[in-house]
XYZ file of N, CA, C and O in Angstrom:
724
model
N -3.522 40.982 34.689
C -4.332 39.979 35.143
C -5.710 39.930 34.234
O -5.257 38.287 33.929
N -4.757 40.156 33.353
C -5.601 40.123 31.836
C -4.777 39.240 31.060
O -5.341 37.798 30.660
N -3.463 39.226 31.375
C -2.805 38.141 30.247
C -2.859 36.881 30.998
O -2.216 35.810 30.099
N -2.911 36.609 32.496
C -3.138 35.627 32.999
C -4.075 34.637 32.814
O -3.525 33.509 32.494
N -5.315 35.494 32.503
C -6.397 35.087 32.089
C -6.377 33.759 30.508
O -6.930 33.212 30.616
N -5.648 35.225 29.940
C -5.318 34.785 28.659
C -4.791 33.432 28.399
O -4.941 32.613 27.753
N -3.284 33.725 29.048
C -2.572 32.281 29.304
C -2.703 31.308 29.844
O -3.147 30.078 29.381
N -3.726 31.215 30.969
C -4.353 29.978 31.571
C -5.482 29.404 30.828
O -5.345 28.173 30.353
N -6.339 30.199 29.602
C -7.261 29.728 28.898
C -6.301 29.286 27.825
O -7.227 27.598 27.349
N -5.244 29.692 27.224
C -4.850 28.805 25.573
C -3.613 27.794 26.333
O -3.774 26.659 25.863
N -3.276 27.509 27.344
C -2.440 26.503 28.443
C -3.667 25.473 28.324
O -3.446 24.099 28.149
N -4.813 25.557 29.113
C -6.076 24.537 29.199
C -6.032 23.772 27.308
O -6.244 22.726 27.944
N -6.321 25.139 26.925
C -7.091 24.765 25.753
C -5.763 23.512 24.819
O -5.785 22.799 24.017
N -4.188 24.005 24.659
C -3.377 23.192 24.435
C -3.283 22.035 25.335
O -3.034 20.666 24.333
N -3.408 21.604 26.505
C -3.692 20.926 27.122
C -4.219 19.842 26.622
O -3.897 18.403 26.599
N -5.770 20.228 26.227
C -6.695 19.348 26.627
C -6.075 19.092 24.566
O -5.809 17.295 24.623
N -5.641 19.666 23.706
C -5.233 19.309 22.376
C -4.260 18.394 22.904
O -4.515 17.193 21.719
N -2.873 18.644 22.711
C -2.197 17.521 23.542
C -2.572 16.134 23.887
O -2.094 14.639 23.557
N -3.511 16.668 25.001
C -3.569 14.784 25.770
C -4.558 14.110 24.324
O -4.396 12.992 24.263
N -5.149 14.980 23.687
C -5.746 13.622 22.831
C -5.429 13.466 21.533
O -5.847 12.249 20.775
N -4.258 14.443 21.213
C -3.769 13.436 20.448
C -2.695 12.595 21.012
O -2.197 11.575 20.098
N -2.215 12.611 22.181
C -1.339 11.352 22.610
C -2.049 9.969 22.576
O -2.178 8.887 22.615
N -3.538 10.350 23.242
C -4.421 9.107 23.368
C -5.080 8.937 21.401
O -4.514 7.349 21.772
N -4.942 9.571 20.545
C -5.103 8.933 19.528
C -4.042 8.478 19.045
O -4.099 7.252 18.101
N -2.763 9.117 18.897
C -1.578 8.206 18.655
C -1.931 6.614 19.564
O -1.318 5.688 18.835
N -1.335 6.827 20.726
C -1.425 5.659 21.197
C -2.685 4.275 21.028
O -2.400 3.244 20.890
N -3.927 5.004 20.815
C -5.274 3.872 19.578
C -4.521 3.352 18.962
O -4.679 2.334 17.865
N -3.927 4.078 17.960
C -3.711 4.082 16.405
C -2.373 2.701 16.780
O -2.480 1.888 15.870
N -1.196 3.299 16.896
C -0.487 2.246 17.555
C -0.773 0.513 18.340
O -0.551 -0.255 18.110
N -2.137 0.841 18.907
C -2.594 -0.300 19.572
C -3.472 -1.035 18.336
O -3.118 -2.054 18.319
N -3.908 -0.440 17.736
C -4.418 -1.014 16.545
C -3.512 -1.560 15.419
O -4.187 -2.966 15.081
N -2.172 -1.350 15.484
C -1.245 -1.932 14.209
C -0.681 -2.935 14.863
O -0.332 -3.759 14.205
N -0.709 -2.655 16.439
C -0.121 -3.455 17.226
C -0.248 -4.732 17.598
O 0.051 -5.442 18.119
N -1.439 -4.566 18.237
C -2.217 -5.534 19.238
C -3.336 -5.939 18.616
O -4.303 -6.322 19.725
N -3.652 -6.004 17.180
C -4.643 -6.159 17.149
C -4.788 -6.529 15.331
O -3.423 -6.279 14.909
N -5.674 -7.581 15.037
C -5.391 -8.012 14.322
C -5.401 -7.197 12.691
O -6.050 -7.453 11.338
N -6.153 -6.013 12.577
C -6.221 -4.799 12.133
C -5.507 -5.360 10.648
O -6.325 -4.811 9.556
N -4.346 -5.421 10.898
C -3.024 -5.145 9.505
C -3.585 -6.063 8.750
O -4.186 -6.353 7.571
N -3.634 -7.375 9.651
C -4.214 -8.729 8.351
C -5.183 -9.071 8.254
O -6.016 -9.608 6.657
N -6.275 -8.497 8.547
C -7.413 -7.990 8.198
C -7.786 -7.101 6.136
O -8.113 -7.506 5.937
N -6.918 -5.969 6.652
C -6.572 -5.065 5.880
C -6.038 -5.658 4.460
O -5.983 -5.440 3.301
N -5.258 -6.276 4.604
C -3.819 -7.401 3.905
C -4.697 -8.596 3.259
O -4.010 -9.012 2.313
N -5.855 -9.259 3.841
C -6.797 -10.153 3.034
C -7.369 -10.056 1.464
O -6.801 -10.678 0.480
N -7.469 -9.025 0.839
C -7.373 -8.854 -0.343
C -5.960 -9.021 -0.776
O -6.084 -8.960 -2.816
N -5.021 -8.841 -1.180
C -3.574 -9.510 -1.544
C -3.324 -10.781 -1.650
O -3.206 -10.979 -2.131
N -4.404 -11.439 -0.867
C -3.867 -13.068 -1.126
C -4.572 -13.907 -2.213
O -5.842 -13.270 -2.232
N -4.393 -14.137 -2.742
C -4.461 -14.940 -3.724
C -4.454 -17.143 -3.722
O -3.144 -17.434 -3.694
N -5.625 -17.917 -3.488
C -4.766 -19.478 -3.389
C -6.031 -20.033 -4.328
O -7.394 -19.999 -4.351
N -5.201 -21.077 -5.195
C -6.091 -21.706 -5.666
C -5.583 -23.450 -4.984
O -4.612 -23.432 -4.636
N -6.919 -24.137 -5.546
C -6.881 -25.433 -5.208
C -5.316 -26.372 -6.658
O -5.628 -26.096 -7.250
N -4.536 -26.822 -5.475
C -3.396 -27.710 -6.940
C -4.323 -28.617 -7.180
O -5.088 -29.162 -7.266
N -3.700 -28.577 -8.483
C -3.726 -29.466 -9.679
C -2.793 -29.244 -10.425
O -1.429 -28.686 -10.581
N -2.369 -30.535 -11.908
C -1.584 -30.892 -12.134
C -0.622 -29.741 -13.134
O -1.850 -29.047 -13.648
N 0.429 -29.551 -13.639
C 1.176 -28.404 -14.220
C 2.663 -29.011 -14.659
O 2.847 -30.220 -13.960
N 3.246 -28.327 -15.617
C 4.197 -28.028 -15.897
C 5.357 -28.461 -14.973
O 6.535 -29.507 -14.851
N 5.565 -27.283 -14.182
C 6.402 -27.660 -13.139
C 6.069 -25.971 -12.192
O 5.319 -26.106 -11.741
N 6.759 -26.361 -11.050
C 6.112 -25.826 -9.035
C 7.006 -24.484 -9.835
O 8.599 -24.663 -9.876
N 6.908 -22.929 -9.492
C 7.757 -22.039 -10.160
C 7.670 -21.083 -8.579
O 6.729 -20.741 -8.454
N 8.851 -21.102 -7.350
C 8.702 -20.841 -6.562
C 9.714 -19.681 -6.627
O 11.183 -19.492 -7.118
N 9.325 -18.443 -5.664
C 10.021 -17.206 -5.725
C 10.080 -16.599 -4.378
O 9.113 -16.900 -3.439
N 10.884 -16.819 -3.988
C 11.491 -16.707 -2.837
C 12.183 -15.017 -2.696
O 11.481 -14.134 -3.635
N 12.993 -14.446 -1.550
C 13.560 -13.489 -1.131
C 12.318 -13.011 -0.213
O 11.244 -13.280 -0.207
N 12.952 -12.269 0.645
C 11.886 -11.318 1.587
C 11.569 -12.035 2.745
O 12.243 -13.332 3.036
N 10.432 -11.762 3.510
C 10.051 -12.559 4.350
C 8.948 -13.203 4.187
O 8.569 -13.240 3.843
N 9.116 -14.298 5.079
C 7.912 -15.403 4.903
C 6.834 -15.721 5.802
O 7.101 -14.004 6.720
N 5.740 -16.174 5.952
C 4.792 -15.711 7.189
C 5.593 -15.990 8.456
O 5.077 -15.774 9.494
N 7.389 -16.728 8.874
C 7.588 -16.434 9.967
C 8.168 -15.080 10.416
O 8.320 -14.867 11.828
N 7.958 -14.319 9.373
C 8.162 -12.879 9.931
C 9.453 -12.962 9.966
O 9.950 -11.363 10.646
N 10.630 -13.509 9.820
C 11.964 -13.749 10.087
C 12.573 -13.362 8.344
O 12.568 -14.140 7.421
N 13.623 -12.152 8.563
C 14.380 -11.460 6.706
C 14.962 -12.991 6.666
O 16.000 -13.754 7.556
N 15.080 -13.171 5.608
C 15.948 -14.529 5.038
C 14.915 -16.099 4.895
O 15.580 -17.292 4.923
N 13.714 -16.198 5.465
C 13.573 -17.725 6.169
C 12.475 -17.719 5.138
O 12.175 -18.900 5.696
N 12.089 -16.938 4.843
C 11.139 -17.263 3.497
C 10.869 -18.311 2.561
O 9.986 -19.243 2.589
N 12.302 -18.606 2.326
C 12.288 -19.676 1.212
C 12.322 -21.110 2.025
O 11.972 -21.930 1.437
N 12.393 -21.017 3.871
C 11.726 -22.385 3.828
C 10.572 -23.117 3.733
O 10.708 -24.276 3.080
N 9.601 -22.428 4.077
C 8.686 -22.706 3.431
C 8.008 -22.943 2.265
O 7.162 -24.116 2.108
N 8.281 -21.876 1.713
C 8.294 -22.041 0.595
C 8.747 -23.333 -0.481
O 8.144 -24.071 -1.065
N 9.992 -23.541 -0.109
C 10.640 -24.943 -0.678
C 10.064 -26.473 0.147
O 9.388 -26.892 -0.700
N 9.010 -26.420 1.253
C 8.772 -27.644 1.316
C 7.388 -27.574 0.973
O 7.106 -28.478 1.030
N 6.722 -26.166 0.822
C 5.375 -26.524 0.196
C 5.885 -26.849 -1.105
O 4.834 -28.124 -1.806
N 6.847 -26.207 -1.973
C 7.081 -27.413 -3.437
C 7.701 -28.586 -3.041
O 7.102 -29.399 -4.322
N 8.208 -29.081 -2.456
C 8.651 -30.231 -1.949
C 7.150 -31.295 -2.100
O 7.371 -32.494 -2.351
N 5.966 -30.762 -0.854
C 4.691 -31.471 -0.836
C 4.350 -31.701 -1.754
O 3.670 -32.447 -2.724
N 4.092 -30.585 -3.503
C 3.566 -30.304 -4.348
C 4.098 -31.343 -5.128
O 3.204 -31.985 -5.844
N 5.491 -31.573 -5.261
C 6.029 -32.607 -5.782
C 6.063 -33.882 -5.563
O 5.813 -34.689 -6.632
N 5.810 -34.021 -4.876
C 5.905 -35.372 -4.154
C 4.585 -35.675 -4.708
O 4.281 -36.705 -4.529
N 3.820 -35.299 -4.383
C 1.872 -35.762 -4.442
C 1.702 -35.693 -6.323
O 0.871 -35.951 -6.288
N 2.802 -35.414 -7.025
C 2.702 -35.949 -8.230
C 2.082 -34.229 -8.666
O 1.707 -34.284 -9.669
N 2.041 -33.203 -8.438
C 1.691 -32.189 -8.988
C 2.161 -31.678 -10.545
O 1.546 -30.933 -11.244
N 3.884 -31.764 -10.145
C 4.619 -31.116 -11.499
C 5.917 -31.934 -11.325
O 5.870 -32.898 -10.186
N 6.617 -32.136 -12.169
C 8.057 -32.884 -12.399
C 8.629 -31.980 -12.115
O 9.731 -32.520 -12.225
N 8.772 -30.513 -12.441
C 10.476 -29.641 -12.132
C 10.085 -28.227 -11.146
O 8.820 -28.583 -10.561
N 10.798 -28.198 -10.645
C 10.771 -27.203 -9.830
C 11.781 -25.812 -10.232
O 12.829 -26.565 -10.838
N 11.183 -24.855 -10.148
C 12.252 -23.984 -10.420
C 12.189 -22.481 -9.509
O 10.692 -22.655 -8.874
N 13.612 -22.776 -9.042
C 13.203 -21.675 -7.438
C 14.047 -20.276 -8.427
O 15.119 -20.670 -8.848
N 14.120 -19.512 -8.095
C 13.873 -18.054 -8.207
C 14.291 -16.871 -7.779
O 13.362 -16.864 -6.511
N 15.260 -16.264 -7.291
C 15.289 -15.473 -6.394
C 17.365 -14.959 -6.801
O 17.768 -15.123 -7.203
N 16.809 -13.274 -7.074
C 18.800 -13.270 -6.532
C 18.842 -12.713 -5.544
O 19.974 -11.932 -5.424
N 18.755 -12.764 -4.825
C 18.954 -12.419 -3.009
C 20.402 -13.137 -2.322
O 20.119 -14.895 -2.622
N 21.240 -13.013 -1.675
C 22.064 -12.786 -1.617
C 22.934 -12.518 0.047
O 23.217 -11.717 -0.332
N 22.926 -13.734 0.490
C 23.832 -13.669 1.936
C 24.781 -14.239 2.158
O 25.710 -13.111 1.362
N 25.038 -15.148 2.200
C 26.545 -15.858 1.803
C 26.584 -16.797 0.759
O 27.182 -17.081 -0.064
N 25.213 -17.009 0.643
C 24.692 -18.157 -1.086
C 23.946 -17.357 -1.052
O 23.393 -16.558 -0.931
N 23.984 -17.343 -2.754
C 22.533 -17.398 -3.458
C 21.764 -18.550 -3.135
O 21.646 -19.038 -3.197
N 20.022 -17.059 -2.934
C 19.397 -17.926 -1.812
C 19.203 -19.093 -3.172
O 18.295 -20.656 -2.345
N 19.062 -19.429 -4.084
C 18.370 -20.617 -5.271
C 19.460 -21.624 -4.847
O 18.616 -22.446 -5.207
N 20.285 -21.215 -4.501
C 21.284 -22.422 -4.631
C 21.280 -23.382 -2.922
O 21.149 -24.118 -2.517
N 20.971 -22.568 -1.835
C 19.911 -22.849 -0.759
C 19.111 -23.504 -0.656
O 18.682 -24.646 -0.552
N 18.200 -22.917 -1.752
C 16.899 -23.931 -1.683
C 16.706 -25.055 -2.744
O 15.804 -26.064 -2.090
N 17.650 -25.362 -3.350
C 18.238 -25.958 -4.034
C 18.473 -27.478 -3.136
O 18.384 -28.585 -3.073
N 19.508 -27.123 -2.490
C 20.110 -28.034 -1.683
C 19.536 -28.485 -0.085
O 19.194 -29.791 -0.046
N 18.608 -27.434 0.202
C 17.268 -27.968 0.986
C 15.986 -29.671 -0.086
O 15.671 -30.465 0.522
N 15.728 -28.826 -1.219
C 15.193 -29.708 -1.711
C 15.628 -31.559 -2.179
O 14.944 -32.338 -1.887
N 16.869 -30.879 -2.263
C 17.800 -32.328 -3.061
C 18.085 -33.184 -1.131
O 17.631 -34.592 -1.045
N 18.070 -32.112 -0.127
C 18.061 -32.785 1.282
C 16.503 -33.664 1.742
O 16.492 -34.362 2.444
N 15.829 -33.264 1.086
C 14.195 -33.796 1.380
C 13.959 -34.426 0.154
O 12.986 -35.662 -0.024
N 14.685 -35.313 -1.215
C 14.770 -36.413 -1.666
C 14.172 -35.919 -3.241
O 14.364 -36.766 -3.950
N 14.447 -34.733 -3.662
C 13.889 -34.119 -4.884
C 15.393 -34.613 -5.355
O 16.532 -34.113 -5.664
N 14.903 -35.463 -7.380
C 16.558 -35.902 -7.696
C 16.714 -33.991 -8.587
O 16.331 -33.397 -8.732
N 18.383 -34.264 -8.365
C 19.048 -32.568 -9.107
C 18.675 -32.501 -10.853
O 17.940 -31.505 -10.824
N 18.075 -33.325 -11.412
C 17.540 -32.925 -12.888
C 16.225 -32.835 -12.958
O 15.915 -31.764 -14.014
N 15.446 -32.470 -11.661
C 14.180 -31.823 -11.721
C 14.062 -31.076 -11.193
O 12.954 -29.727 -10.944
N 15.404 -30.099 -10.735
C 15.121 -28.435 -10.723
C 16.036 -27.966 -11.420
O 17.444 -28.188 -11.499
N 15.523 -26.835 -11.545
C 16.307 -25.620 -12.342
C 15.869 -24.054 -11.372
O 15.559 -23.649 -10.862
N 17.346 -23.572 -11.656
C 17.450 -22.582 -10.882
C 17.724 -21.013 -11.787
O 17.945 -21.068 -12.870
N 16.815 -20.208 -11.106
C 16.879 -18.598 -11.543
C 17.367 -18.046 -10.787
O 17.083 -17.649 -9.804
N 18.497 -17.191 -10.806
C 19.716 -16.441 -10.039
C 19.717 -15.167 -9.550
O 20.775 -14.357 -9.523
N 19.136 -14.559 -11.210
C 19.535 -13.324 -11.127
C 18.583 -11.813 -10.990
O 18.542 -10.893 -10.906
N 17.300 -12.508 -10.608
C 16.393 -11.199 -10.536
C 16.354 -11.379 -9.151
O 16.887 -11.377 -8.119
N 16.061 -9.527 -8.897
C 16.048 -9.091 -8.295
C 14.788 -7.976 -7.583
O 14.762 -7.618 -6.389
N 13.593 -8.311 -8.197
C 12.551 -7.911 -8.102
C 11.302 -8.987 -8.243
O 11.973 -10.007 -9.455
N 9.991 -8.911 -8.648
C 8.948 -9.451 -9.427
C 8.654 -9.591 -10.598
O 9.227 -10.569 -11.123
N 9.303 -8.423 -11.043
C 9.050 -8.008 -12.812
C 9.995 -9.295 -12.951
O 10.075 -9.611 -14.136
N 11.638 -8.513 -12.343
C 12.607 -10.121 -12.924
C 12.248 -11.280 -12.975
O 12.788 -11.766 -14.044
N 11.894 -11.625 -11.432
C 11.170 -13.292 -11.380
C 10.533 -13.235 -12.577
O 10.776 -14.882 -12.988
N 9.892 -13.047 -12.933
C 8.564 -13.598 -14.208
C 9.307 -13.476 -15.621
O 9.108 -13.934 -16.012
N 10.083 -11.866 -15.666
C 10.729 -12.394 -17.346
C 11.580 -13.328 -16.818
O 11.917 -14.203 -18.567
N 12.404 -13.159 -15.750
C 13.350 -14.629 -15.912
C 12.782 -15.920 -16.443
O 13.633 -16.663 -17.216
N 11.775 -16.037 -15.651
C 11.407 -17.360 -15.302
C 10.757 -17.622 -16.539
O 10.512 -18.211 -17.186
N 10.171 -16.430 -17.041
C 9.425 -16.674 -18.806
C 10.287 -17.379 -19.587
O 9.987 -18.503 -20.557
N 11.502 -16.725 -19.858
C 12.559 -17.487 -20.514
C 12.773 -18.373 -20.533
O 12.557 -19.445 -21.686
N 12.618 -18.703 -19.285
C 13.599 -20.743 -19.110
C 12.197 -21.358 -19.174
O 12.491 -22.213 -19.901
N 10.786 -21.237 -18.614
C 10.042 -22.583 -19.138
C 9.697 -21.847 -20.388
O 8.698 -23.134 -21.324
N 9.378 -20.757 -21.240
C 9.147 -20.404 -22.745
C 10.364 -21.782 -23.276
O 9.796 -22.573 -24.203
N 11.872 -21.642 -22.759
C 12.493 -22.745 -23.532
C 12.382 -23.969 -23.488
O 12.164 -24.755 -24.264
N 11.222 -24.690 -22.124
C 10.878 -26.178 -22.276
C 9.613 -26.105 -22.883
O 8.960 -27.276 -22.413
N 9.205 -25.485 -23.162
C 7.951 -25.386 -23.913
C 6.626 -25.727 -22.089
O 5.571 -25.517 -22.799
N 6.401 -25.234 -20.706
C 5.879 -25.327 -20.103
C 5.242 -24.022 -19.832
O 5.454 -22.908 -19.774
N 3.813 -23.984 -19.581
C 2.928 -22.671 -20.157
C 1.954 -23.145 -18.624
O 1.468 -21.968 -17.704
N 1.901 -24.264 -18.263
C 1.526 -24.614 -16.992
C 2.048 -24.705 -15.251
O 3.033 -25.335 -15.628
N 2.076 -23.856 -14.622
C 2.738 -23.619 -13.740
C 1.934 -23.246 -11.918
O 1.036 -22.672 -12.370
N 2.217 -23.815 -10.892
C 1.964 -23.586 -10.108
C 3.149 -22.721 -9.011
O 4.216 -23.144 -9.781
N 2.394 -21.870 -8.440
C 3.540 -20.404 -8.009
C 3.540 -20.557 -6.759
O 2.334 -20.837 -6.545
N 4.355 -20.250 -5.877
C 4.486 -20.493 -4.587
C 5.001 -18.795 -3.818
O 6.590 -18.782 -4.906
N 4.712 -18.353 -3.377
C 5.436 -17.211 -3.030
C 4.990 -16.884 -2.088
O 3.401 -17.326 -1.597
N 5.159 -15.847 -1.443
C 4.347 -15.441 0.179
C 2.709 -15.088 0.133
O 2.231 -14.353 -1.651
N 1.366 -15.276 0.883
C 0.434 -15.271 0.604
C 0.061 -13.500 0.221
O -1.062 -12.816 -0.595
N 0.968 -12.818 1.062
C 0.318 -10.981 0.306
C 1.428 -11.077 -0.154
O 1.470 -9.572 -1.006
N 2.176 -11.751 -1.499
C 2.667 -11.338 -2.514
C 1.608 -11.586 -3.943
O 2.048 -11.520 -5.169
N 0.803 -12.316 -3.686
C 0.607 -12.891 -4.854
C -0.695 -12.128 -5.709
O -0.540 -11.987 -7.020
N -0.920 -11.646 -5.049
C -2.046 -10.565 -6.023
C -0.833 -9.164 -6.801
O -0.914 -9.341 -8.459
N -0.072 -9.373 -6.152
C 1.035 -8.326 -6.987
C 1.830 -9.446 -8.301
O 2.128 -8.808 -9.459
N 2.233 -10.358 -7.768
C 2.675 -11.388 -9.185
C 1.650 -11.696 -10.299
O 2.194 -11.598 -10.811
N 0.367 -11.717 -9.645
C -0.396 -12.223 -10.960
C -0.420 -11.045 -11.791
O -0.619 -10.927 -12.896
N -0.767 -9.912 -11.190
C -0.757 -8.350 -11.935
C 0.811 -8.773 -13.013
O 0.306 -7.924 -14.096
N 2.019 -8.915 -12.543
C 2.766 -9.023 -13.180
C 2.553 -10.332 -13.975
O 3.028 -9.406 -15.393
N 2.417 -11.372 -14.127
C 2.044 -12.089 -14.788
C 1.458 -11.825 -15.825
O 1.548 -12.101 -17.391
N 0.590 -11.472 -15.490
C -0.971 -11.420 -16.727
C -0.037 -9.921 -17.687
O -0.866 -9.905 -18.991
N 0.654 -9.587 -17.268
C 1.419 -8.455 -18.328
C 2.645 -8.400 -18.457
O 2.540 -8.761 -20.124
N 3.038 -9.313 -18.396
C 4.867 -10.499 -18.414
C 4.485 -11.696 -19.511
O 5.155 -11.907 -20.396
N 3.580 -12.564 -18.737
C 3.429 -13.819 -19.167
C 1.822 -13.892 -19.018
O 1.374 -15.429 -18.579
N 0.732 -13.343 -20.219
C -0.222 -14.151 -20.460
C -0.791 -14.706 -20.896
O -1.982 -15.407 -20.073
N 0.104 -15.740 -21.892
C -0.052 -17.193 -22.106
C 0.129 -18.348 -20.916
O -0.616 -19.283 -20.992
N 0.384 -17.556 -19.652
C -0.034 -19.001 -18.104
C -0.659 -19.127 -17.677
O -1.316 -18.353 -17.879
N -1.242 -20.798 -17.467
C -1.686 -20.782 -16.440
C -1.070 -20.867 -15.546
O -0.301 -22.106 -14.655
N -1.630 -19.744 -14.305
C -1.178 -20.628 -12.816
C -1.799 -20.309 -11.885
O -3.381 -20.101 -11.755
N -1.449 -21.935 -11.219
C -2.227 -21.708 -10.212
C -1.467 -21.195 -8.790
O -0.170 -21.552 -8.696
N -2.358 -20.299 -8.432
C -1.135 -19.803 -6.805
C -1.834 -20.366 -5.920
O -2.416 -20.988 -5.123
N -0.644 -20.682 -4.815
C -0.312 -21.661 -3.675
C 0.948 -21.157 -2.547
O 1.625 -21.213 -3.389
N 0.120 -20.536 -1.784
C 0.913 -19.960 -0.451
C 1.633 -20.969 0.465
O 0.882 -22.173 0.223
N 2.786 -20.798 0.462
C 3.214 -21.929 1.610
C 2.444 -21.915 2.807
O 1.110 -21.000 2.991
């Protein structure tokens, strides 16, 4: 009978711990997927400035946009760039991405901008970058060649802090205005 009591005691303890573990797991899942907790935690990643005159509008694409769908972030960013261009904030658009599905993403971005009335001569493409560092290094070469240092940068709101840190290291002479879509 001693082993029966021993077994019952440990079984009830294990059952209680298992229940607590399952309950804790469900609470964590609820917090992550059914509350805005993640958005609150990600808030420090966002940087947003008021737009003002610049030499060019630099659009970093690739990845997921605010819609949450992979490969769709470029649409939101191009629309924002075209709005700023048409409002007269800059006379040139630079599209940067190395992402390719069926076509290279900068070509798709250019087509969208052209369909929205942007002249071909005001669009520059950078299609080699595969990450944020390469985006900035490759665009720095393009912008330096043109003599441009003031840029409006458009990217995902949650990508802005990372971009800002890369720019501070790779292109400290740039004057950057961060504008999310």
